[in-house]
Amino acid sequence: MEEKILELIKNKKYGLLKTTLSEMNPADIALIFDVIEPGELTLIFRILPKELAAEVFVEMDSDMQQILIESFSDAELRAVMDELFMDDTVDIIEEMPANVAKRILHQTDANTRCMINQLLAYPDVSAGSIMTTEYVDLKRDMTVEQAFDRIRKIGVDTEIIYTCYVMDKGRRLQGIVSVKDLLLNDKNCIIGDIMDENIIYATTLDDKEEVAGLFEKYDMIALPVVDKEGRLVGIITVDDAIDVLQEEASEDIEKMAAILPSEKTYLKTGVFETFKARIPWLLFLMISATFTGAIISAFESKLTIFPALIAFIPMLMGTGGNSGSQSSVTIIRALSLGDIEFGDILRVIWKELRVGLFCGAVLCIVNFIKLYLVDFLLMDSFDLKHEISEMITVCITLFFVVIVAKFIGSTLPILAKKLGFDPAVMASPLVTTILDAISLFIYFTIAGVLLGI
Amino acid sequence: MEEKILELIKNKKYGLLKTTLSEMNPADIALIFDVIEPGELTLIFRILPKELAAEVFVEMDSDMQQILIESFSDAELRAVMDELFMDDTVDIIEEMPANVAKRILHQTDANTRCMINQLLAYPDVSAGSIMTTEYVDLKRDMTVEQAFDRIRKIGVDTEIIYTCYVMDKGRRLQGIVSVKDLLLNDKNCIIGDIMDENIIYATTLDDKEEVAGLFEKYDMIALPVVDKEGRLVGIITVDDAIDVLQEEASEDIEKMAAILPSEKTYLKTGVFETFKARIPWLLFLMISATFTGAIISAFESKLTIFPALIAFIPMLMGTGGNSGSQSSVTIIRALSLGDIEFGDILRVIWKELRVGLFCGAVLCIVNFIKLYLVDFLLMDSFDLKHEISEMITVCITLFFVVIVAKFIGSTLPILAKKLGFDPAVMASPLVTTILDAISLFIYFTIAGVLLGI
């Protein structure tokens, strides 16, 4: 499809292009528009029917949106903006440089401008920042028939019409009625009698990730948002909730891998931006490895007496790190999905200790067998006494390292959340660095006792 | 709220309990029911109004569902099953032991049973496995008024009525009409004239994760599913798509942390199950660390000449692992979101090499400064010549390790996907283990050249 469109553009077959594009989905058109030449873009964009043009515009990259806006006449800009839903307009303005944003605001009427400014004021992490202000409002003394009239009147410009909101004179939310309820009741029924007063709602300053979680829990397609006084100020639609959930998962994954989160897709992020997102943690973790180095340095002279011990350092540190990150990652995801909270910390610790005990025991035994069969029987280069005691040192260390790793890996994210930090940064890399130092410390302590060094 | 309900149950205030529960959301009631005593559960469940009871039942844990089913009379079981949507019934049957599943099937009529068996046959990863078979079907020669009559007739038992599907006599999908279209058109309009023929659909055997991705891309609330002959067999609703997206993210996160994915929430997974999900990778990674150990052993005698080199092993391996997992995790998520595909491999490599070059250079320089200031000036315990050449060895190694790590971390997941493996297992732990060995090899090679060992 993409090739066909680009071919049509190349051959300037605009009539056929218009027919083809008119039958396509806005999201697919936007993907193609994102890769065509800026000069051509303006031309092709003007071919689209007005409504489709606005729908495509919303789906495009902000860079391309900016190119288009700068090429628009004031009348064209107004035409596109008029078609947009309020939340999309706000998203676009947020991405634009100040002069472009100003020009957009200038093209909207005073009422809309006031509303946009209000929406722009909500913090980026709040429910207010993802809500739209267009919805169907009803009064409790309306009949079903009047409700349908109201939907017909304002429905064209409303994103989701299937849930209607019943408000009193002070715009306080009284109940909700779905179009399903309206369709399944007689046209003379009174809204107040059929509305559901048991409403799930959010307030403007709620965390948007928690609000998005409500969609998952309650299977809704829209959620009302009220201000501190209980007045309805907007609704959040399920498509925006999905975007928040996906962004949140991507962010958690990035933080777990010691990357500063970014909002752009991989190929659209520049080399320098990617570098900037990755270098801070790499630097921090490199510097903190100084402690691990210092522990080794302190035991350097003893290690030269038992040089075979050196060869086990990567395995011990690796197993400790892996055990710890298994726990931390599981706990971080569970915290993020709302499956556990701070009050569960003792249950978590008790569970992780038992899991650690089993894992530690199995790894300890398997490692002993492996050492005995491979390193001891096949490559007996050392004298017997050293070998056996070294093997025991390694295996006992392994056992304790795994248990400690599970304990630290599971408690740090919970404590981080309790203290108001983001639990996701307590994932693999940071936990691993801490565990590296602890693993070595356990190793050398046990070696000191068992080997007398 | 939970305390209040438990209090009412304890004091046997069933009248008040019924009123309170009737005003609550099914998902919230289910959370409370999941923690009450099995004996009491059956009693309390019978208090709920029929429809609410079924909605609560769907949201409950499968363990608790089984307890309830086993306490139900046949009539009660049939009453609950009658209220359920087809996809929920199938989900429940899939979780039950064979004898319970058989009993449920026994309580449904022949038609439903046939449909359930059909749905049960779709592979767990397919779009067919998450679809429901209840939807509003229209014919193209109906009027808007007739369409509304049809919705009123079958709407009560249908999960999502806001998108209606227009089919020909062979049940082939011709177009879709939203209730919004119906409401905004005159009641005498013909469906064929207002329906949208540009349909986004899935086929029964499509991968359910890719299908869920369509919801994100096209902002839909329901998606039709057709069979190989283009006949409509069911629809997927947005709430199920959200569940698939969230499960997929959790699975990727688990795989990235070397855990076998599980479907249960953290606290509901037993200690032994958690152990079983974690031990395979721990064992595999422990055994593979033998290679790293072998490389160190091979250089053991040389390391005793330059014991200071040992102290840098954790830092070099750690930085290599972190650099590599930054790349692999970013690429895995991008693959999973559909942002990149195999054809982008050269662009990805070219980008990662440049990012690696910058990161490597910065880490190399910062590490040299740090070594010079801290290790060299503050703790000058070695003779000068060794120190400087060792410092240079470490810094040059660091530079190359980071570049190699970025290269391997980014290409392995793409190659894995191309070969039909799951890219997510190419994340941190496996990549780290490979990089550990490579990092040491680079280290000792450079040390060999620069220090003449």
PDB file of N, CA and C in Angstrom, chain A residues 95-172:
ATOM      1  N   GLU A  95       3.641  20.028  22.135  1.00  0.00           N
ATOM      2  CA  GLU A  95       4.832  19.603  21.403  1.00  0.00           C
ATOM      3  C   GLU A  95       5.457  20.727  20.568  1.00  0.00           C
ATOM      4  N   MET A  96       4.702  21.825  20.352  1.00  0.00           N
ATOM      5  CA  MET A  96       5.166  22.864  19.427  1.00  0.00           C
ATOM      6  C   MET A  96       6.041  23.906  20.120  1.00  0.00           C
ATOM      7  N   PRO A  97       6.949  24.523  19.355  1.00  0.00           N
ATOM      8  CA  PRO A  97       7.707  25.647  19.922  1.00  0.00           C
ATOM      9  C   PRO A  97       6.758  26.805  20.223  1.00  0.00           C
ATOM     10  N   ALA A  98       7.197  27.704  21.097  1.00  0.00           N
ATOM     11  CA  ALA A  98       6.316  28.749  21.633  1.00  0.00           C
ATOM     12  C   ALA A  98       5.614  29.565  20.547  1.00  0.00           C
ATOM     13  N   ASN A  99       6.338  29.952  19.485  1.00  0.00           N
ATOM     14  CA  ASN A  99       5.702  30.820  18.478  1.00  0.00           C
ATOM     15  C   ASN A  99       4.594  30.092  17.714  1.00  0.00           C
ATOM     16  N   VAL A 100       4.814  28.782  17.432  1.00  0.00           N
ATOM     17  CA  VAL A 100       3.783  28.011  16.742  1.00  0.00           C
ATOM     18  C   VAL A 100       2.572  27.818  17.662  1.00  0.00           C
ATOM     19  N   ALA A 101       2.833  27.489  18.934  1.00  0.00           N
ATOM     20  CA  ALA A 101       1.755  27.298  19.904  1.00  0.00           C
ATOM     21  C   ALA A 101       0.896  28.554  19.993  1.00  0.00           C
ATOM     22  N   LYS A 102       1.589  29.703  20.003  1.00  0.00           N
ATOM     23  CA  LYS A 102       0.903  30.988  20.102  1.00  0.00           C
ATOM     24  C   LYS A 102      -0.016  31.204  18.899  1.00  0.00           C
ATOM     25  N   ARG A 103       0.522  30.835  17.731  1.00  0.00           N
ATOM     26  CA  ARG A 103      -0.263  31.009  16.498  1.00  0.00           C
ATOM     27  C   ARG A 103      -1.510  30.119  16.532  1.00  0.00           C
ATOM     28  N   ILE A 104      -1.358  28.881  17.024  1.00  0.00           N
ATOM     29  CA  ILE A 104      -2.518  27.984  17.108  1.00  0.00           C
ATOM     30  C   ILE A 104      -3.569  28.587  18.033  1.00  0.00           C
ATOM     31  N   LEU A 105      -3.140  29.023  19.217  1.00  0.00           N
ATOM     32  CA  LEU A 105      -4.081  29.604  20.191  1.00  0.00           C
ATOM     33  C   LEU A 105      -4.796  30.808  19.596  1.00  0.00           C
ATOM     34  N   HIS A 106      -4.043  31.572  18.800  1.00  0.00           N
ATOM     35  CA  HIS A 106      -4.601  32.775  18.182  1.00  0.00           C
ATOM     36  C   HIS A 106      -5.755  32.434  17.243  1.00  0.00           C
ATOM     37  N   GLN A 107      -5.720  31.215  16.661  1.00  0.00           N
ATOM     38  CA  GLN A 107      -6.741  30.824  15.684  1.00  0.00           C
ATOM     39  C   GLN A 107      -7.980  30.183  16.328  1.00  0.00           C
ATOM     40  N   THR A 108      -8.000  30.067  17.648  1.00  0.00           N
ATOM     41  CA  THR A 108      -9.166  29.468  18.296  1.00  0.00           C
ATOM     42  C   THR A 108      -9.987  30.565  18.948  1.00  0.00           C
ATOM     43  N   ASP A 109     -11.288  30.309  19.142  1.00  0.00           N
ATOM     44  CA  ASP A 109     -12.108  31.352  19.762  1.00  0.00           C
ATOM     45  C   ASP A 109     -11.816  31.443  21.259  1.00  0.00           C
ATOM     46  N   ALA A 110     -12.261  32.523  21.871  1.00  0.00           N
ATOM     47  CA  ALA A 110     -11.905  32.846  23.250  1.00  0.00           C
ATOM     48  C   ALA A 110     -12.250  31.707  24.215  1.00  0.00           C
ATOM     49  N   ASN A 111     -13.428  31.096  24.020  1.00  0.00           N
ATOM     50  CA  ASN A 111     -13.873  30.011  24.889  1.00  0.00           C
ATOM     51  C   ASN A 111     -12.920  28.820  24.858  1.00  0.00           C
ATOM     52  N   THR A 112     -12.628  28.377  23.627  1.00  0.00           N
ATOM     53  CA  THR A 112     -11.733  27.249  23.443  1.00  0.00           C
ATOM     54  C   THR A 112     -10.360  27.571  24.023  1.00  0.00           C
ATOM     55  N   ARG A 113      -9.887  28.786  23.737  1.00  0.00           N
ATOM     56  CA  ARG A 113      -8.558  29.188  24.208  1.00  0.00           C
ATOM     57  C   ARG A 113      -8.480  29.089  25.728  1.00  0.00           C
ATOM     58  N   CYS A 114      -9.533  29.537  26.361  1.00  0.00           N
ATOM     59  CA  CYS A 114      -9.576  29.496  27.827  1.00  0.00           C
ATOM     60  C   CYS A 114      -9.485  28.049  28.310  1.00  0.00           C
ATOM     61  N   MET A 115     -10.243  27.151  27.646  1.00  0.00           N
ATOM     62  CA  MET A 115     -10.247  25.747  28.032  1.00  0.00           C
ATOM     63  C   MET A 115      -8.888  25.084  27.790  1.00  0.00           C
ATOM     64  N   ILE A 116      -8.286  25.419  26.635  1.00  0.00           N
ATOM     65  CA  ILE A 116      -6.958  24.865  26.319  1.00  0.00           C
ATOM     66  C   ILE A 116      -5.962  25.269  27.396  1.00  0.00           C
ATOM     67  N   ASN A 117      -5.978  26.557  27.748  1.00  0.00           N
ATOM     68  CA  ASN A 117      -5.031  27.024  28.755  1.00  0.00           C
ATOM     69  C   ASN A 117      -5.211  26.309  30.090  1.00  0.00           C
ATOM     70  N   GLN A 118      -6.489  26.022  30.396  1.00  0.00           N
ATOM     71  CA  GLN A 118      -6.780  25.295  31.631  1.00  0.00           C
ATOM     72  C   GLN A 118      -6.174  23.884  31.561  1.00  0.00           C
ATOM     73  N   LEU A 119      -6.393  23.208  30.417  1.00  0.00           N
ATOM     74  CA  LEU A 119      -5.884  21.843  30.253  1.00  0.00           C
ATOM     75  C   LEU A 119      -4.354  21.823  30.259  1.00  0.00           C
ATOM     76  N   LEU A 120      -3.760  22.858  29.649  1.00  0.00           N
ATOM     77  CA  LEU A 120      -2.296  22.916  29.607  1.00  0.00           C
ATOM     78  C   LEU A 120      -1.702  23.036  30.999  1.00  0.00           C
ATOM     79  N   ALA A 121      -2.510  23.548  31.944  1.00  0.00           N
ATOM     80  CA  ALA A 121      -1.984  23.795  33.278  1.00  0.00           C
ATOM     81  C   ALA A 121      -1.886  22.527  34.135  1.00  0.00           C
ATOM     82  N   TYR A 122      -2.557  21.441  33.710  1.00  0.00           N
ATOM     83  CA  TYR A 122      -2.473  20.214  34.517  1.00  0.00           C
ATOM     84  C   TYR A 122      -1.095  19.588  34.392  1.00  0.00           C
ATOM     85  N   PRO A 123      -0.528  19.105  35.508  1.00  0.00           N
ATOM     86  CA  PRO A 123       0.800  18.472  35.440  1.00  0.00           C
ATOM     87  C   PRO A 123       0.773  17.287  34.469  1.00  0.00           C
ATOM     88  N   ASP A 124       1.918  17.043  33.842  1.00  0.00           N
ATOM     89  CA  ASP A 124       2.043  16.023  32.812  1.00  0.00           C
ATOM     90  C   ASP A 124       1.687  14.622  33.316  1.00  0.00           C
ATOM     91  N   VAL A 125       1.808  14.377  34.622  1.00  0.00           N
ATOM     92  CA  VAL A 125       1.541  13.042  35.153  1.00  0.00           C
ATOM     93  C   VAL A 125       0.110  12.905  35.665  1.00  0.00           C
ATOM     94  N   SER A 126      -0.716  13.956  35.512  1.00  0.00           N
ATOM     95  CA  SER A 126      -2.046  13.936  36.122  1.00  0.00           C
ATOM     96  C   SER A 126      -3.116  13.455  35.151  1.00  0.00           C
ATOM     97  N   ALA A 127      -4.223  12.996  35.714  1.00  0.00           N
ATOM     98  CA  ALA A 127      -5.371  12.582  34.910  1.00  0.00           C
ATOM     99  C   ALA A 127      -5.857  13.752  34.056  1.00  0.00           C
ATOM    100  N   GLY A 128      -5.777  14.971  34.593  1.00  0.00           N
ATOM    101  CA  GLY A 128      -6.212  16.160  33.863  1.00  0.00           C
ATOM    102  C   GLY A 128      -5.500  16.322  32.530  1.00  0.00           C
ATOM    103  N   SER A 129      -4.249  15.882  32.478  1.00  0.00           N
ATOM    104  CA  SER A 129      -3.462  16.096  31.261  1.00  0.00           C
ATOM    105  C   SER A 129      -3.895  15.190  30.107  1.00  0.00           C
ATOM    106  N   ILE A 130      -4.640  14.108  30.385  1.00  0.00           N
ATOM    107  CA  ILE A 130      -5.045  13.234  29.279  1.00  0.00           C
ATOM    108  C   ILE A 130      -6.557  13.271  29.029  1.00  0.00           C
ATOM    109  N   MET A 131      -7.271  14.151  29.730  1.00  0.00           N
ATOM    110  CA  MET A 131      -8.730  14.150  29.538  1.00  0.00           C
ATOM    111  C   MET A 131      -9.142  15.064  28.388  1.00  0.00           C
ATOM    112  N   THR A 132     -10.344  14.827  27.901  1.00  0.00           N
ATOM    113  CA  THR A 132     -10.902  15.702  26.886  1.00  0.00           C
ATOM    114  C   THR A 132     -12.136  16.353  27.497  1.00  0.00           C
ATOM    115  N   THR A 133     -12.510  17.525  26.947  1.00  0.00           N
ATOM    116  CA  THR A 133     -13.608  18.250  27.590  1.00  0.00           C
ATOM    117  C   THR A 133     -14.918  18.102  26.839  1.00  0.00           C
ATOM    118  N   GLU A 134     -14.907  17.278  25.766  1.00  0.00           N
ATOM    119  CA  GLU A 134     -16.144  17.087  25.017  1.00  0.00           C
ATOM    120  C   GLU A 134     -16.820  15.787  25.441  1.00  0.00           C
ATOM    121  N   TYR A 135     -18.049  15.892  25.936  1.00  0.00           N
ATOM    122  CA  TYR A 135     -18.799  14.711  26.340  1.00  0.00           C
ATOM    123  C   TYR A 135     -20.281  15.063  26.300  1.00  0.00           C
ATOM    124  N   VAL A 136     -21.113  14.028  26.398  1.00  0.00           N
ATOM    125  CA  VAL A 136     -22.553  14.278  26.360  1.00  0.00           C
ATOM    126  C   VAL A 136     -23.047  14.500  27.787  1.00  0.00           C
ATOM    127  N   ASP A 137     -23.600  15.678  28.061  1.00  0.00           N
ATOM    128  CA  ASP A 137     -24.113  15.965  29.399  1.00  0.00           C
ATOM    129  C   ASP A 137     -25.640  15.940  29.375  1.00  0.00           C
ATOM    130  N   LEU A 138     -26.224  15.305  30.376  1.00  0.00           N
ATOM    131  CA  LEU A 138     -27.686  15.211  30.469  1.00  0.00           C
ATOM    132  C   LEU A 138     -28.142  15.766  31.807  1.00  0.00           C
ATOM    133  N   LYS A 139     -29.462  15.996  31.909  1.00  0.00           N
ATOM    134  CA  LYS A 139     -30.037  16.373  33.210  1.00  0.00           C
ATOM    135  C   LYS A 139     -30.933  15.243  33.685  1.00  0.00           C
ATOM    136  N   ARG A 140     -31.082  15.096  34.998  1.00  0.00           N
ATOM    137  CA  ARG A 140     -31.778  13.926  35.523  1.00  0.00           C
ATOM    138  C   ARG A 140     -33.267  13.921  35.216  1.00  0.00           C
ATOM    139  N   ASP A 141     -33.869  15.084  34.906  1.00  0.00           N
ATOM    140  CA  ASP A 141     -35.303  15.093  34.614  1.00  0.00           C
ATOM    141  C   ASP A 141     -35.614  14.962  33.118  1.00  0.00           C
ATOM    142  N   MET A 142     -34.573  14.760  32.303  1.00  0.00           N
ATOM    143  CA  MET A 142     -34.810  14.527  30.872  1.00  0.00           C
ATOM    144  C   MET A 142     -35.439  13.157  30.667  1.00  0.00           C
ATOM    145  N   THR A 143     -36.127  12.982  29.529  1.00  0.00           N
ATOM    146  CA  THR A 143     -36.586  11.647  29.158  1.00  0.00           C
ATOM    147  C   THR A 143     -35.532  11.015  28.251  1.00  0.00           C
ATOM    148  N   VAL A 144     -35.702   9.711  28.008  1.00  0.00           N
ATOM    149  CA  VAL A 144     -34.786   9.015  27.107  1.00  0.00           C
ATOM    150  C   VAL A 144     -34.798   9.696  25.733  1.00  0.00           C
ATOM    151  N   GLU A 145     -35.989  10.086  25.263  1.00  0.00           N
ATOM    152  CA  GLU A 145     -36.095  10.727  23.960  1.00  0.00           C
ATOM    153  C   GLU A 145     -35.310  12.043  23.919  1.00  0.00           C
ATOM    154  N   GLN A 146     -35.447  12.842  24.998  1.00  0.00           N
ATOM    155  CA  GLN A 146     -34.703  14.102  25.053  1.00  0.00           C
ATOM    156  C   GLN A 146     -33.191  13.846  25.086  1.00  0.00           C
ATOM    157  N   ALA A 147     -32.836  12.763  25.758  1.00  0.00           N
ATOM    158  CA  ALA A 147     -31.423  12.407  25.829  1.00  0.00           C
ATOM    159  C   ALA A 147     -30.884  12.117  24.425  1.00  0.00           C
ATOM    160  N   PHE A 148     -31.641  11.350  23.652  1.00  0.00           N
ATOM    161  CA  PHE A 148     -31.213  11.064  22.284  1.00  0.00           C
ATOM    162  C   PHE A 148     -31.089  12.351  21.466  1.00  0.00           C
ATOM    163  N   ASP A 149     -32.027  13.293  21.679  1.00  0.00           N
ATOM    164  CA  ASP A 149     -31.941  14.562  20.967  1.00  0.00           C
ATOM    165  C   ASP A 149     -30.646  15.284  21.318  1.00  0.00           C
ATOM    166  N   ARG A 150     -30.316  15.247  22.592  1.00  0.00           N
ATOM    167  CA  ARG A 150     -29.094  15.906  23.059  1.00  0.00           C
ATOM    168  C   ARG A 150     -27.859  15.255  22.410  1.00  0.00           C
ATOM    169  N   ILE A 151     -27.851  13.910  22.374  1.00  0.00           N
ATOM    170  CA  ILE A 151     -26.729  13.193  21.751  1.00  0.00           C
ATOM    171  C   ILE A 151     -26.615  13.582  20.290  1.00  0.00           C
ATOM    172  N   ARG A 152     -27.756  13.629  19.594  1.00  0.00           N
ATOM    173  CA  ARG A 152     -27.735  13.980  18.168  1.00  0.00           C
ATOM    174  C   ARG A 152     -27.189  15.389  17.975  1.00  0.00           C
ATOM    175  N   LYS A 153     -27.513  16.265  18.937  1.00  0.00           N
ATOM    176  CA  LYS A 153     -27.111  17.656  18.790  1.00  0.00           C
ATOM    177  C   LYS A 153     -25.603  17.845  18.981  1.00  0.00           C
ATOM    178  N   ILE A 154     -25.048  17.238  20.026  1.00  0.00           N
ATOM    179  CA  ILE A 154     -23.632  17.507  20.295  1.00  0.00           C
ATOM    180  C   ILE A 154     -22.732  16.328  19.968  1.00  0.00           C
ATOM    181  N   GLY A 155     -23.351  15.209  19.483  1.00  0.00           N
ATOM    182  CA  GLY A 155     -22.580  13.986  19.260  1.00  0.00           C
ATOM    183  C   GLY A 155     -21.539  14.090  18.164  1.00  0.00           C
ATOM    184  N   VAL A 156     -21.802  14.905  17.141  1.00  0.00           N
ATOM    185  CA  VAL A 156     -20.876  14.970  16.003  1.00  0.00           C
ATOM    186  C   VAL A 156     -19.470  15.351  16.456  1.00  0.00           C
ATOM    187  N   ASP A 157     -19.403  16.283  17.401  1.00  0.00           N
ATOM    188  CA  ASP A 157     -18.100  16.790  17.823  1.00  0.00           C
ATOM    189  C   ASP A 157     -17.581  16.101  19.078  1.00  0.00           C
ATOM    190  N   THR A 158     -18.121  14.932  19.391  1.00  0.00           N
ATOM    191  CA  THR A 158     -17.741  14.293  20.635  1.00  0.00           C
ATOM    192  C   THR A 158     -17.096  12.950  20.338  1.00  0.00           C
ATOM    193  N   GLU A 159     -15.988  12.683  21.025  1.00  0.00           N
ATOM    194  CA  GLU A 159     -15.198  11.503  20.719  1.00  0.00           C
ATOM    195  C   GLU A 159     -15.948  10.232  21.081  1.00  0.00           C
ATOM    196  N   ILE A 160     -16.427  10.166  22.321  1.00  0.00           N
ATOM    197  CA  ILE A 160     -17.145   8.972  22.769  1.00  0.00           C
ATOM    198  C   ILE A 160     -18.516   9.396  23.268  1.00  0.00           C
ATOM    199  N   ILE A 161     -19.568   8.883  22.626  1.00  0.00           N
ATOM    200  CA  ILE A 161     -20.918   9.318  22.989  1.00  0.00           C
ATOM    201  C   ILE A 161     -21.647   8.236  23.768  1.00  0.00           C
ATOM    202  N   TYR A 162     -20.977   7.088  23.984  1.00  0.00           N
ATOM    203  CA  TYR A 162     -21.709   5.932  24.500  1.00  0.00           C
ATOM    204  C   TYR A 162     -21.909   5.950  26.005  1.00  0.00           C
ATOM    205  N   THR A 163     -21.235   6.868  26.677  1.00  0.00           N
ATOM    206  CA  THR A 163     -21.533   7.063  28.083  1.00  0.00           C
ATOM    207  C   THR A 163     -21.911   8.525  28.248  1.00  0.00           C
ATOM    208  N   CYS A 164     -23.089   8.772  28.833  1.00  0.00           N
ATOM    209  CA  CYS A 164     -23.546  10.142  29.019  1.00  0.00           C
ATOM    210  C   CYS A 164     -23.507  10.470  30.510  1.00  0.00           C
ATOM    211  N   TYR A 165     -23.251  11.729  30.815  1.00  0.00           N
ATOM    212  CA  TYR A 165     -23.034  12.131  32.193  1.00  0.00           C
ATOM    213  C   TYR A 165     -24.165  13.025  32.675  1.00  0.00           C
ATOM    214  N   VAL A 166     -24.802  12.634  33.775  1.00  0.00           N
ATOM    215  CA  VAL A 166     -25.937  13.379  34.312  1.00  0.00           C
ATOM    216  C   VAL A 166     -25.428  14.323  35.398  1.00  0.00           C
ATOM    217  N   MET A 167     -25.712  15.631  35.229  1.00  0.00           N
ATOM    218  CA  MET A 167     -25.200  16.608  36.174  1.00  0.00           C
ATOM    219  C   MET A 167     -26.318  17.461  36.737  1.00  0.00           C
ATOM    220  N   ASP A 168     -26.073  18.015  37.932  1.00  0.00           N
ATOM    221  CA  ASP A 168     -27.051  18.956  38.481  1.00  0.00           C
ATOM    222  C   ASP A 168     -26.705  20.369  37.986  1.00  0.00           C
ATOM    223  N   LYS A 169     -27.402  21.380  38.517  1.00  0.00           N
ATOM    224  CA  LYS A 169     -27.183  22.739  38.016  1.00  0.00           C
ATOM    225  C   LYS A 169     -25.773  23.244  38.288  1.00  0.00           C
ATOM    226  N   GLY A 170     -25.158  22.748  39.365  1.00  0.00           N
ATOM    227  CA  GLY A 170     -23.790  23.158  39.690  1.00  0.00           C
ATOM    228  C   GLY A 170     -22.761  22.335  38.940  1.00  0.00           C
ATOM    229  N   ARG A 171     -23.169  21.616  37.909  1.00  0.00           N
ATOM    230  CA  ARG A 171     -22.316  20.731  37.110  1.00  0.00           C
ATOM    231  C   ARG A 171     -21.677  19.618  37.947  1.00  0.00           C
ATOM    232  N   ARG A 172     -22.259  19.329  39.096  1.00  0.00           N
ATOM    233  CA  ARG A 172     -21.751  18.205  39.882  1.00  0.00           C
ATOM    234  C   ARG A 172     -22.303  16.913  39.292  1.00  0.00           C
TER     235      ARG A 172
END
